[in-house]
Amino acid sequence: ETGVTQTPRHLVMGMTNKKSLKCEQHLGHNAMYWYKQSAKKPLELMFVYNFKEQTENNSVPSRFSPECPNSSHLFLHLHTLQPEDSALYLCASSQVYLDTQYFGPGTRLTVL
Amino acid sequence: GQQVMQIPQYQHVQEGEDFTTYCNSSTTLSNIQWYKQRPGGHPVFLIQLVKSGEVKKQKRLTFQFGEAKKNSSLHITATQTTDVGTYFCAGQAGATNKLIFGTGTLLAVQP
């Protein structure tokens, strides 16, 4: 499946680094999402963009900063992360807000 | 806050045995979605249920939405090794309109 792509697939960063995760959807969808998946925890919805407008920010720390320049692209800018932020970060899109989610392969992030 | 719990957390079955995972919400849901995540993969959409008491089938998989729209189940008949993975439910609550994922059930199938 190549409907939703994410880069990089793996990322190792130090706590003082700044990095960005990229997501692109080729499905013509209007909504895009960032999720965090940690071991033994349910999927956590972080941010939602609907028609490029941010509609949800689920109490995510400010060291995570999303950006949605258009309906096809979504970024997650990372700075001064903590080791507990290590997780799989999944991007998803849907045709309609909160409808069926199409997930990308994820970025496995390790914070040292 | 709204919670969606799944049981069991983990199930190990012999190939050919049946498997069921249950999803329970603390609030009434407008709809429920089911996803499967293979080991090392990402969640893939399986199905959505909207109506009270709705039952849908996909080959060996049977999905059910409770009458009160607060619980759901996924039943797999005669499991195969290809069924291995984590099954998530995701409920959308009508009042808050949030999409909340369940804790997931990891299914292991021994050949």
JSON list of C-alpha atoms in Angstrom, two decimals:
[
{"chain": "A", "resi": 1, "resn": "GLU", "atom": "CA", "xyz": [0.00, 0.00, 0.00]},
{"chain": "A", "resi": 2, "resn": "THR", "atom": "CA", "xyz": [1.50, 3.39, -0.94]},
{"chain": "A", "resi": 3, "resn": "GLY", "atom": "CA", "xyz": [-1.49, 5.64, -0.28]},
{"chain": "A", "resi": 4, "resn": "VAL", "atom": "CA", "xyz": [0.17, 7.23, 2.75]},
{"chain": "A", "resi": 5, "resn": "THR", "atom": "CA", "xyz": [3.94, 7.53, 2.92]},
{"chain": "A", "resi": 6, "resn": "GLN", "atom": "CA", "xyz": [6.13, 8.58, 5.82]},
{"chain": "A", "resi": 7, "resn": "THR", "atom": "CA", "xyz": [9.77, 9.55, 6.03]},
{"chain": "A", "resi": 8, "resn": "PRO", "atom": "CA", "xyz": [12.05, 8.73, 7.62]},
{"chain": "A", "resi": 9, "resn": "ARG", "atom": "CA", "xyz": [11.08, 5.19, 8.61]},
{"chain": "A", "resi": 10, "resn": "HIS", "atom": "CA", "xyz": [13.58, 5.18, 11.47]},
{"chain": "A", "resi": 11, "resn": "LEU", "atom": "CA", "xyz": [15.06, 8.09, 13.41]},
{"chain": "A", "resi": 12, "resn": "VAL", "atom": "CA", "xyz": [17.48, 8.23, 16.30]},
{"chain": "A", "resi": 13, "resn": "MET", "atom": "CA", "xyz": [17.99, 11.63, 17.87]},
{"chain": "A", "resi": 14, "resn": "GLY", "atom": "CA", "xyz": [19.50, 13.20, 20.94]},
{"chain": "A", "resi": 15, "resn": "MET", "atom": "CA", "xyz": [17.50, 15.27, 23.35]},
{"chain": "A", "resi": 16, "resn": "THR", "atom": "CA", "xyz": [18.93, 18.53, 22.00]},
{"chain": "A", "resi": 17, "resn": "ASN", "atom": "CA", "xyz": [18.35, 17.76, 18.32]},
{"chain": "A", "resi": 18, "resn": "LYS", "atom": "CA", "xyz": [15.70, 19.24, 16.05]},
{"chain": "A", "resi": 19, "resn": "LYS", "atom": "CA", "xyz": [14.18, 16.94, 13.45]},
{"chain": "A", "resi": 20, "resn": "SER", "atom": "CA", "xyz": [11.02, 16.69, 11.36]},
{"chain": "A", "resi": 21, "resn": "LEU", "atom": "CA", "xyz": [8.80, 13.82, 10.35]},
{"chain": "A", "resi": 22, "resn": "LYS", "atom": "CA", "xyz": [7.08, 13.99, 6.99]},
{"chain": "A", "resi": 23, "resn": "CYS", "atom": "CA", "xyz": [3.83, 12.45, 5.84]},
{"chain": "A", "resi": 24, "resn": "GLU", "atom": "CA", "xyz": [2.28, 12.54, 2.37]},
{"chain": "A", "resi": 25, "resn": "GLN", "atom": "CA", "xyz": [-1.05, 11.11, 1.28]},
{"chain": "A", "resi": 26, "resn": "HIS", "atom": "CA", "xyz": [-1.89, 10.31, -2.34]},
{"chain": "A", "resi": 27, "resn": "LEU", "atom": "CA", "xyz": [-5.56, 9.50, -1.73]},
{"chain": "A", "resi": 28, "resn": "GLY", "atom": "CA", "xyz": [-7.14, 12.92, -2.18]},
{"chain": "A", "resi": 29, "resn": "HIS", "atom": "CA", "xyz": [-8.27, 12.93, 1.44]},
{"chain": "A", "resi": 30, "resn": "ASN", "atom": "CA", "xyz": [-9.23, 16.03, 3.37]},
{"chain": "A", "resi": 31, "resn": "ALA", "atom": "CA", "xyz": [-8.18, 15.12, 6.91]},
{"chain": "A", "resi": 32, "resn": "MET", "atom": "CA", "xyz": [-4.77, 14.11, 8.25]},
{"chain": "A", "resi": 33, "resn": "TYR", "atom": "CA", "xyz": [-3.69, 12.87, 11.65]},
{"chain": "A", "resi": 34, "resn": "TRP", "atom": "CA", "xyz": [-0.65, 12.22, 13.82]},
{"chain": "A", "resi": 35, "resn": "TYR", "atom": "CA", "xyz": [-0.76, 9.31, 16.24]},
{"chain": "A", "resi": 36, "resn": "LYS", "atom": "CA", "xyz": [1.74, 8.07, 18.82]},
{"chain": "A", "resi": 37, "resn": "GLN", "atom": "CA", "xyz": [2.00, 4.33, 19.45]},
{"chain": "A", "resi": 38, "resn": "SER", "atom": "CA", "xyz": [3.97, 3.28, 22.52]},
{"chain": "A", "resi": 39, "resn": "ALA", "atom": "CA", "xyz": [4.47, -0.24, 23.80]},
{"chain": "A", "resi": 40, "resn": "LYS", "atom": "CA", "xyz": [1.54, -1.51, 25.85]},
{"chain": "A", "resi": 41, "resn": "LYS", "atom": "CA", "xyz": [-0.49, 1.67, 25.32]},
{"chain": "A", "resi": 42, "resn": "PRO", "atom": "CA", "xyz": [-3.41, 2.38, 23.06]},
{"chain": "A", "resi": 43, "resn": "LEU", "atom": "CA", "xyz": [-2.92, 4.50, 19.99]},
{"chain": "A", "resi": 44, "resn": "GLU", "atom": "CA", "xyz": [-2.87, 8.14, 21.06]},
{"chain": "A", "resi": 45, "resn": "LEU", "atom": "CA", "xyz": [-4.30, 10.72, 18.71]},
{"chain": "A", "resi": 46, "resn": "MET", "atom": "CA", "xyz": [-2.02, 13.76, 18.83]},
{"chain": "A", "resi": 47, "resn": "PHE", "atom": "CA", "xyz": [-3.18, 16.20, 16.16]},
{"chain": "A", "resi": 48, "resn": "VAL", "atom": "CA", "xyz": [-5.91, 16.41, 13.56]},
{"chain": "A", "resi": 49, "resn": "TYR", "atom": "CA", "xyz": [-6.05, 18.65, 10.51]},
{"chain": "A", "resi": 50, "resn": "ASN", "atom": "CA", "xyz": [-9.22, 19.00, 8.50]},
{"chain": "A", "resi": 51, "resn": "PHE", "atom": "CA", "xyz": [-8.92, 20.94, 5.23]},
{"chain": "A", "resi": 52, "resn": "LYS", "atom": "CA", "xyz": [-5.49, 22.17, 6.43]},
{"chain": "A", "resi": 53, "resn": "GLU", "atom": "CA", "xyz": [-6.93, 23.60, 9.64]},
{"chain": "A", "resi": 54, "resn": "GLN", "atom": "CA", "xyz": [-5.91, 22.13, 12.96]},
{"chain": "A", "resi": 55, "resn": "THR", "atom": "CA", "xyz": [-9.03, 20.86, 14.67]},
{"chain": "A", "resi": 56, "resn": "GLU", "atom": "CA", "xyz": [-7.56, 18.88, 17.55]},
{"chain": "A", "resi": 57, "resn": "ASN", "atom": "CA", "xyz": [-4.53, 19.10, 19.78]},
{"chain": "A", "resi": 58, "resn": "ASN", "atom": "CA", "xyz": [-4.89, 16.44, 22.44]},
{"chain": "A", "resi": 59, "resn": "SER", "atom": "CA", "xyz": [-2.77, 18.02, 25.17]},
{"chain": "A", "resi": 60, "resn": "VAL", "atom": "CA", "xyz": [0.43, 17.32, 23.30]},
{"chain": "A", "resi": 61, "resn": "PRO", "atom": "CA", "xyz": [3.61, 18.93, 24.75]},
{"chain": "A", "resi": 62, "resn": "SER", "atom": "CA", "xyz": [4.90, 21.94, 22.82]},
{"chain": "A", "resi": 63, "resn": "ARG", "atom": "CA", "xyz": [8.09, 20.09, 21.91]},
{"chain": "A", "resi": 64, "resn": "PHE", "atom": "CA", "xyz": [5.90, 18.52, 19.19]},
{"chain": "A", "resi": 65, "resn": "SER", "atom": "CA", "xyz": [4.87, 21.05, 16.57]},
{"chain": "A", "resi": 66, "resn": "PRO", "atom": "CA", "xyz": [2.67, 20.03, 13.62]},
{"chain": "A", "resi": 67, "resn": "GLU", "atom": "CA", "xyz": [2.49, 21.75, 10.27]},
{"chain": "A", "resi": 68, "resn": "CYS", "atom": "CA", "xyz": [0.04, 21.14, 7.43]},
{"chain": "A", "resi": 69, "resn": "PRO", "atom": "CA", "xyz": [0.94, 23.24, 4.37]},
{"chain": "A", "resi": 70, "resn": "ASN", "atom": "CA", "xyz": [-1.71, 21.58, 2.19]},
{"chain": "A", "resi": 71, "resn": "SER", "atom": "CA", "xyz": [-4.20, 18.70, 2.29]},
{"chain": "A", "resi": 72, "resn": "SER", "atom": "CA", "xyz": [-1.61, 16.21, 1.06]},
{"chain": "A", "resi": 73, "resn": "HIS", "atom": "CA", "xyz": [1.30, 16.94, 3.37]},
{"chain": "A", "resi": 74, "resn": "LEU", "atom": "CA", "xyz": [1.72, 16.85, 7.11]},
{"chain": "A", "resi": 75, "resn": "PHE", "atom": "CA", "xyz": [4.84, 17.44, 9.17]},
{"chain": "A", "resi": 76, "resn": "LEU", "atom": "CA", "xyz": [5.71, 16.88, 12.80]},
{"chain": "A", "resi": 77, "resn": "HIS", "atom": "CA", "xyz": [8.56, 19.06, 14.00]},
{"chain": "A", "resi": 78, "resn": "LEU", "atom": "CA", "xyz": [10.45, 17.73, 16.99]},
{"chain": "A", "resi": 79, "resn": "HIS", "atom": "CA", "xyz": [12.76, 19.57, 19.38]},
{"chain": "A", "resi": 80, "resn": "THR", "atom": "CA", "xyz": [14.20, 18.92, 22.83]},
{"chain": "A", "resi": 81, "resn": "LEU", "atom": "CA", "xyz": [12.46, 15.57, 23.09]},
{"chain": "A", "resi": 82, "resn": "GLN", "atom": "CA", "xyz": [12.64, 13.26, 26.08]},
{"chain": "A", "resi": 83, "resn": "PRO", "atom": "CA", "xyz": [13.50, 9.54, 26.11]},
{"chain": "A", "resi": 84, "resn": "GLU", "atom": "CA", "xyz": [9.85, 8.76, 26.93]},
{"chain": "A", "resi": 85, "resn": "ASP", "atom": "CA", "xyz": [8.91, 10.25, 23.55]},
{"chain": "A", "resi": 86, "resn": "SER", "atom": "CA", "xyz": [10.47, 7.20, 21.89]},
{"chain": "A", "resi": 87, "resn": "ALA", "atom": "CA", "xyz": [7.64, 5.49, 20.03]},
{"chain": "A", "resi": 88, "resn": "LEU", "atom": "CA", "xyz": [6.18, 4.69, 16.63]},
{"chain": "A", "resi": 89, "resn": "TYR", "atom": "CA", "xyz": [4.67, 7.84, 15.12]},
{"chain": "A", "resi": 90, "resn": "LEU", "atom": "CA", "xyz": [1.91, 7.08, 12.68]},
{"chain": "A", "resi": 91, "resn": "CYS", "atom": "CA", "xyz": [0.38, 9.42, 10.17]},
{"chain": "A", "resi": 92, "resn": "ALA", "atom": "CA", "xyz": [-3.10, 8.74, 8.85]},
{"chain": "A", "resi": 93, "resn": "SER", "atom": "CA", "xyz": [-5.58, 10.33, 6.49]},
{"chain": "A", "resi": 94, "resn": "SER", "atom": "CA", "xyz": [-9.29, 10.04, 5.87]},
{"chain": "A", "resi": 95, "resn": "GLN", "atom": "CA", "xyz": [-11.70, 11.27, 3.23]},
{"chain": "A", "resi": 96, "resn": "VAL", "atom": "CA", "xyz": [-13.97, 12.78, 5.85]},
{"chain": "A", "resi": 97, "resn": "TYR", "atom": "CA", "xyz": [-13.07, 14.05, 9.31]},
{"chain": "A", "resi": 98, "resn": "LEU", "atom": "CA", "xyz": [-12.70, 11.09, 11.74]},
{"chain": "A", "resi": 99, "resn": "ASP", "atom": "CA", "xyz": [-13.86, 8.60, 9.11]},
{"chain": "A", "resi": 100, "resn": "THR", "atom": "CA", "xyz": [-11.97, 5.42, 8.15]},
{"chain": "A", "resi": 101, "resn": "GLN", "atom": "CA", "xyz": [-8.28, 5.99, 8.86]},
{"chain": "A", "resi": 102, "resn": "TYR", "atom": "CA", "xyz": [-5.63, 5.07, 6.29]},
{"chain": "A", "resi": 103, "resn": "PHE", "atom": "CA", "xyz": [-2.32, 4.74, 8.07]},
{"chain": "A", "resi": 104, "resn": "GLY", "atom": "CA", "xyz": [1.20, 5.23, 6.82]},
{"chain": "A", "resi": 105, "resn": "PRO", "atom": "CA", "xyz": [3.99, 2.81, 7.74]},
{"chain": "A", "resi": 106, "resn": "GLY", "atom": "CA", "xyz": [5.13, 4.97, 10.64]},
{"chain": "A", "resi": 107, "resn": "THR", "atom": "CA", "xyz": [8.41, 6.44, 11.84]},
{"chain": "A", "resi": 108, "resn": "ARG", "atom": "CA", "xyz": [10.16, 4.50, 14.60]},
{"chain": "A", "resi": 109, "resn": "LEU", "atom": "CA", "xyz": [11.66, 7.24, 16.79]},
{"chain": "A", "resi": 110, "resn": "THR", "atom": "CA", "xyz": [14.31, 6.64, 19.43]},
{"chain": "A", "resi": 111, "resn": "VAL", "atom": "CA", "xyz": [15.35, 9.51, 21.68]},
{"chain": "A", "resi": 112, "resn": "LEU", "atom": "CA", "xyz": [18.67, 9.01, 23.44]},
{"chain": "B", "resi": 1, "resn": "GLY", "atom": "CA", "xyz": [-12.77, 10.81, 30.09]},
{"chain": "B", "resi": 2, "resn": "GLN", "atom": "CA", "xyz": [-14.02, 8.46, 27.45]},
{"chain": "B", "resi": 3, "resn": "GLN", "atom": "CA", "xyz": [-12.32, 5.06, 27.47]},
{"chain": "B", "resi": 4, "resn": "VAL", "atom": "CA", "xyz": [-12.39, 2.09, 25.14]},
{"chain": "B", "resi": 5, "resn": "MET", "atom": "CA", "xyz": [-11.19, -1.16, 26.67]},
{"chain": "B", "resi": 6, "resn": "GLN", "atom": "CA", "xyz": [-10.49, -4.41, 24.88]},
{"chain": "B", "resi": 7, "resn": "ILE", "atom": "CA", "xyz": [-10.24, -7.92, 26.28]},
{"chain": "B", "resi": 8, "resn": "PRO", "atom": "CA", "xyz": [-8.26, -10.02, 26.26]},
{"chain": "B", "resi": 9, "resn": "GLN", "atom": "CA", "xyz": [-4.97, -8.17, 25.90]},
{"chain": "B", "resi": 10, "resn": "TYR", "atom": "CA", "xyz": [-3.36, -11.29, 24.48]},
{"chain": "B", "resi": 11, "resn": "GLN", "atom": "CA", "xyz": [-4.60, -14.62, 23.15]},
{"chain": "B", "resi": 12, "resn": "HIS", "atom": "CA", "xyz": [-2.63, -17.61, 21.98]},
{"chain": "B", "resi": 13, "resn": "VAL", "atom": "CA", "xyz": [-4.56, -20.21, 19.96]},
{"chain": "B", "resi": 14, "resn": "GLN", "atom": "CA", "xyz": [-3.83, -23.32, 17.94]},
{"chain": "B", "resi": 15, "resn": "GLU", "atom": "CA", "xyz": [-4.42, -22.97, 14.23]},
{"chain": "B", "resi": 16, "resn": "GLY", "atom": "CA", "xyz": [-8.01, -23.93, 13.51]},
{"chain": "B", "resi": 17, "resn": "GLU", "atom": "CA", "xyz": [-9.39, -22.71, 16.84]},
{"chain": "B", "resi": 18, "resn": "ASP", "atom": "CA", "xyz": [-11.79, -19.80, 17.06]},
{"chain": "B", "resi": 19, "resn": "PHE", "atom": "CA", "xyz": [-10.91, -16.39, 18.52]},
{"chain": "B", "resi": 20, "resn": "THR", "atom": "CA", "xyz": [-12.98, -13.52, 19.89]},
{"chain": "B", "resi": 21, "resn": "THR", "atom": "CA", "xyz": [-11.98, -10.06, 21.08]},
{"chain": "B", "resi": 22, "resn": "TYR", "atom": "CA", "xyz": [-14.35, -7.73, 22.88]},
{"chain": "B", "resi": 23, "resn": "CYS", "atom": "CA", "xyz": [-14.44, -3.97, 22.88]},
{"chain": "B", "resi": 24, "resn": "ASN", "atom": "CA", "xyz": [-16.23, -1.96, 25.59]},
{"chain": "B", "resi": 25, "resn": "SER", "atom": "CA", "xyz": [-16.78, 1.76, 25.72]},
{"chain": "B", "resi": 26, "resn": "SER", "atom": "CA", "xyz": [-17.63, 3.89, 28.74]},
{"chain": "B", "resi": 27, "resn": "THR", "atom": "CA", "xyz": [-19.92, 6.00, 26.55]},
{"chain": "B", "resi": 28, "resn": "THR", "atom": "CA", "xyz": [-22.38, 5.40, 23.74]},
{"chain": "B", "resi": 29, "resn": "LEU", "atom": "CA", "xyz": [-20.72, 5.34, 20.34]},
{"chain": "B", "resi": 30, "resn": "SER", "atom": "CA", "xyz": [-21.97, 6.69, 17.03]},
{"chain": "B", "resi": 31, "resn": "ASN", "atom": "CA", "xyz": [-19.91, 4.13, 15.18]},
{"chain": "B", "resi": 32, "resn": "ILE", "atom": "CA", "xyz": [-17.09, 1.67, 15.70]},
{"chain": "B", "resi": 33, "resn": "GLN", "atom": "CA", "xyz": [-14.21, 0.77, 13.43]},
{"chain": "B", "resi": 34, "resn": "TRP", "atom": "CA", "xyz": [-11.93, -2.27, 13.54]},
{"chain": "B", "resi": 35, "resn": "TYR", "atom": "CA", "xyz": [-8.30, -2.35, 12.48]},
{"chain": "B", "resi": 36, "resn": "LYS", "atom": "CA", "xyz": [-5.62, -5.03, 12.23]},
{"chain": "B", "resi": 37, "resn": "GLN", "atom": "CA", "xyz": [-1.93, -4.38, 12.75]},
{"chain": "B", "resi": 38, "resn": "ARG", "atom": "CA", "xyz": [0.49, -7.11, 11.71]},
{"chain": "B", "resi": 39, "resn": "PRO", "atom": "CA", "xyz": [3.75, -7.37, 13.68]},
{"chain": "B", "resi": 40, "resn": "GLY", "atom": "CA", "xyz": [6.05, -4.59, 12.51]},
{"chain": "B", "resi": 41, "resn": "GLY", "atom": "CA", "xyz": [3.28, -3.09, 10.41]},
{"chain": "B", "resi": 42, "resn": "HIS", "atom": "CA", "xyz": [0.72, -0.34, 10.67]},
{"chain": "B", "resi": 43, "resn": "PRO", "atom": "CA", "xyz": [-3.01, -0.49, 11.43]},
{"chain": "B", "resi": 44, "resn": "VAL", "atom": "CA", "xyz": [-5.15, -1.43, 8.44]},
{"chain": "B", "resi": 45, "resn": "PHE", "atom": "CA", "xyz": [-8.87, -0.73, 8.36]},
{"chain": "B", "resi": 46, "resn": "LEU", "atom": "CA", "xyz": [-11.12, -3.78, 8.42]},
{"chain": "B", "resi": 47, "resn": "ILE", "atom": "CA", "xyz": [-14.69, -2.58, 8.83]},
{"chain": "B", "resi": 48, "resn": "GLN", "atom": "CA", "xyz": [-17.03, 0.03, 10.28]},
{"chain": "B", "resi": 49, "resn": "LEU", "atom": "CA", "xyz": [-20.28, -0.64, 12.14]},
{"chain": "B", "resi": 50, "resn": "VAL", "atom": "CA", "xyz": [-22.87, 2.08, 12.58]},
{"chain": "B", "resi": 51, "resn": "LYS", "atom": "CA", "xyz": [-26.26, 0.60, 13.46]},
{"chain": "B", "resi": 52, "resn": "SER", "atom": "CA", "xyz": [-27.33, -0.81, 16.81]},
{"chain": "B", "resi": 53, "resn": "GLY", "atom": "CA", "xyz": [-27.12, -4.62, 16.75]},
{"chain": "B", "resi": 54, "resn": "GLU", "atom": "CA", "xyz": [-25.39, -4.62, 13.37]},
{"chain": "B", "resi": 55, "resn": "VAL", "atom": "CA", "xyz": [-23.55, -7.77, 12.30]},
{"chain": "B", "resi": 56, "resn": "LYS", "atom": "CA", "xyz": [-21.15, -7.86, 9.38]},
{"chain": "B", "resi": 57, "resn": "LYS", "atom": "CA", "xyz": [-19.07, -10.70, 7.99]},
{"chain": "B", "resi": 58, "resn": "GLN", "atom": "CA", "xyz": [-15.85, -10.81, 6.04]},
{"chain": "B", "resi": 59, "resn": "LYS", "atom": "CA", "xyz": [-15.03, -14.43, 5.16]},
{"chain": "B", "resi": 60, "resn": "ARG", "atom": "CA", "xyz": [-14.03, -15.98, 8.54]},
{"chain": "B", "resi": 61, "resn": "LEU", "atom": "CA", "xyz": [-14.41, -12.69, 10.46]},
{"chain": "B", "resi": 62, "resn": "THR", "atom": "CA", "xyz": [-17.69, -11.69, 12.10]},
{"chain": "B", "resi": 63, "resn": "PHE", "atom": "CA", "xyz": [-18.13, -8.22, 13.57]},
{"chain": "B", "resi": 64, "resn": "GLN", "atom": "CA", "xyz": [-20.95, -7.24, 15.90]},
{"chain": "B", "resi": 65, "resn": "PHE", "atom": "CA", "xyz": [-22.09, -3.90, 17.34]},
{"chain": "B", "resi": 66, "resn": "GLY", "atom": "CA", "xyz": [-24.04, -4.11, 20.59]},
{"chain": "B", "resi": 67, "resn": "GLU", "atom": "CA", "xyz": [-27.65, -3.06, 20.93]},
{"chain": "B", "resi": 68, "resn": "ALA", "atom": "CA", "xyz": [-26.69, -0.22, 23.29]},
{"chain": "B", "resi": 69, "resn": "LYS", "atom": "CA", "xyz": [-23.85, 0.84, 20.97]},
{"chain": "B", "resi": 70, "resn": "LYS", "atom": "CA", "xyz": [-21.36, 0.63, 23.81]},
{"chain": "B", "resi": 71, "resn": "ASN", "atom": "CA", "xyz": [-19.67, -2.64, 22.92]},
{"chain": "B", "resi": 72, "resn": "SER", "atom": "CA", "xyz": [-18.51, -4.61, 19.94]},
{"chain": "B", "resi": 73, "resn": "SER", "atom": "CA", "xyz": [-16.88, -7.92, 19.16]},
{"chain": "B", "resi": 74, "resn": "LEU", "atom": "CA", "xyz": [-14.75, -9.49, 16.48]},
{"chain": "B", "resi": 75, "resn": "HIS", "atom": "CA", "xyz": [-14.91, -13.26, 16.06]},
{"chain": "B", "resi": 76, "resn": "ILE", "atom": "CA", "xyz": [-12.56, -15.24, 13.85]},
{"chain": "B", "resi": 77, "resn": "THR", "atom": "CA", "xyz": [-13.60, -18.77, 12.91]},
{"chain": "B", "resi": 78, "resn": "ALA", "atom": "CA", "xyz": [-10.90, -21.40, 12.37]},
{"chain": "B", "resi": 79, "resn": "THR", "atom": "CA", "xyz": [-7.88, -19.15, 12.79]},
{"chain": "B", "resi": 80, "resn": "GLN", "atom": "CA", "xyz": [-4.97, -19.30, 10.38]},
{"chain": "B", "resi": 81, "resn": "THR", "atom": "CA", "xyz": [-1.37, -18.16, 10.84]},
{"chain": "B", "resi": 82, "resn": "THR", "atom": "CA", "xyz": [-2.14, -15.19, 8.60]},
{"chain": "B", "resi": 83, "resn": "ASP", "atom": "CA", "xyz": [-4.54, -13.92, 11.29]},
{"chain": "B", "resi": 84, "resn": "VAL", "atom": "CA", "xyz": [-1.61, -13.11, 13.60]},
{"chain": "B", "resi": 85, "resn": "GLY", "atom": "CA", "xyz": [-1.50, -9.49, 14.71]},
{"chain": "B", "resi": 86, "resn": "THR", "atom": "CA", "xyz": [-3.09, -6.94, 17.00]},
{"chain": "B", "resi": 87, "resn": "TYR", "atom": "CA", "xyz": [-6.75, -6.14, 16.53]},
{"chain": "B", "resi": 88, "resn": "PHE", "atom": "CA", "xyz": [-7.92, -2.67, 17.53]},
{"chain": "B", "resi": 89, "resn": "CYS", "atom": "CA", "xyz": [-11.36, -1.25, 17.83]},
{"chain": "B", "resi": 90, "resn": "ALA", "atom": "CA", "xyz": [-11.85, 2.52, 17.53]},
{"chain": "B", "resi": 91, "resn": "GLY", "atom": "CA", "xyz": [-15.00, 4.16, 18.73]},
{"chain": "B", "resi": 92, "resn": "GLN", "atom": "CA", "xyz": [-16.37, 7.53, 17.81]},
{"chain": "B", "resi": 93, "resn": "ALA", "atom": "CA", "xyz": [-18.50, 9.06, 20.52]},
{"chain": "B", "resi": 94, "resn": "GLY", "atom": "CA", "xyz": [-21.45, 11.06, 19.31]},
{"chain": "B", "resi": 95, "resn": "ALA", "atom": "CA", "xyz": [-21.28, 13.71, 22.04]},
{"chain": "B", "resi": 96, "resn": "THR", "atom": "CA", "xyz": [-17.58, 14.53, 21.92]},
{"chain": "B", "resi": 97, "resn": "ASN", "atom": "CA", "xyz": [-17.04, 13.39, 18.32]},
{"chain": "B", "resi": 98, "resn": "LYS", "atom": "CA", "xyz": [-13.62, 12.05, 19.28]},
{"chain": "B", "resi": 99, "resn": "LEU", "atom": "CA", "xyz": [-12.15, 8.86, 17.81]},
{"chain": "B", "resi": 100, "resn": "ILE", "atom": "CA", "xyz": [-10.73, 6.73, 20.62]},
{"chain": "B", "resi": 101, "resn": "PHE", "atom": "CA", "xyz": [-8.74, 3.59, 19.94]},
{"chain": "B", "resi": 102, "resn": "GLY", "atom": "CA", "xyz": [-9.04, 0.54, 22.16]},
{"chain": "B", "resi": 103, "resn": "THR", "atom": "CA", "xyz": [-6.10, -1.05, 23.93]},
{"chain": "B", "resi": 104, "resn": "GLY", "atom": "CA", "xyz": [-5.85, -3.82, 21.33]},
{"chain": "B", "resi": 105, "resn": "THR", "atom": "CA", "xyz": [-5.79, -7.62, 21.46]},
{"chain": "B", "resi": 106, "resn": "LEU", "atom": "CA", "xyz": [-2.66, -9.39, 20.30]},
{"chain": "B", "resi": 107, "resn": "LEU", "atom": "CA", "xyz": [-3.47, -12.70, 18.62]},
{"chain": "B", "resi": 108, "resn": "ALA", "atom": "CA", "xyz": [-0.81, -15.40, 18.29]},
{"chain": "B", "resi": 109, "resn": "VAL", "atom": "CA", "xyz": [-1.62, -18.49, 16.21]},
{"chain": "B", "resi": 110, "resn": "GLN", "atom": "CA", "xyz": [0.44, -21.62, 16.60]},
{"chain": "B", "resi": 111, "resn": "PRO", "atom": "CA", "xyz": [0.59, -23.83, 13.48]}
]
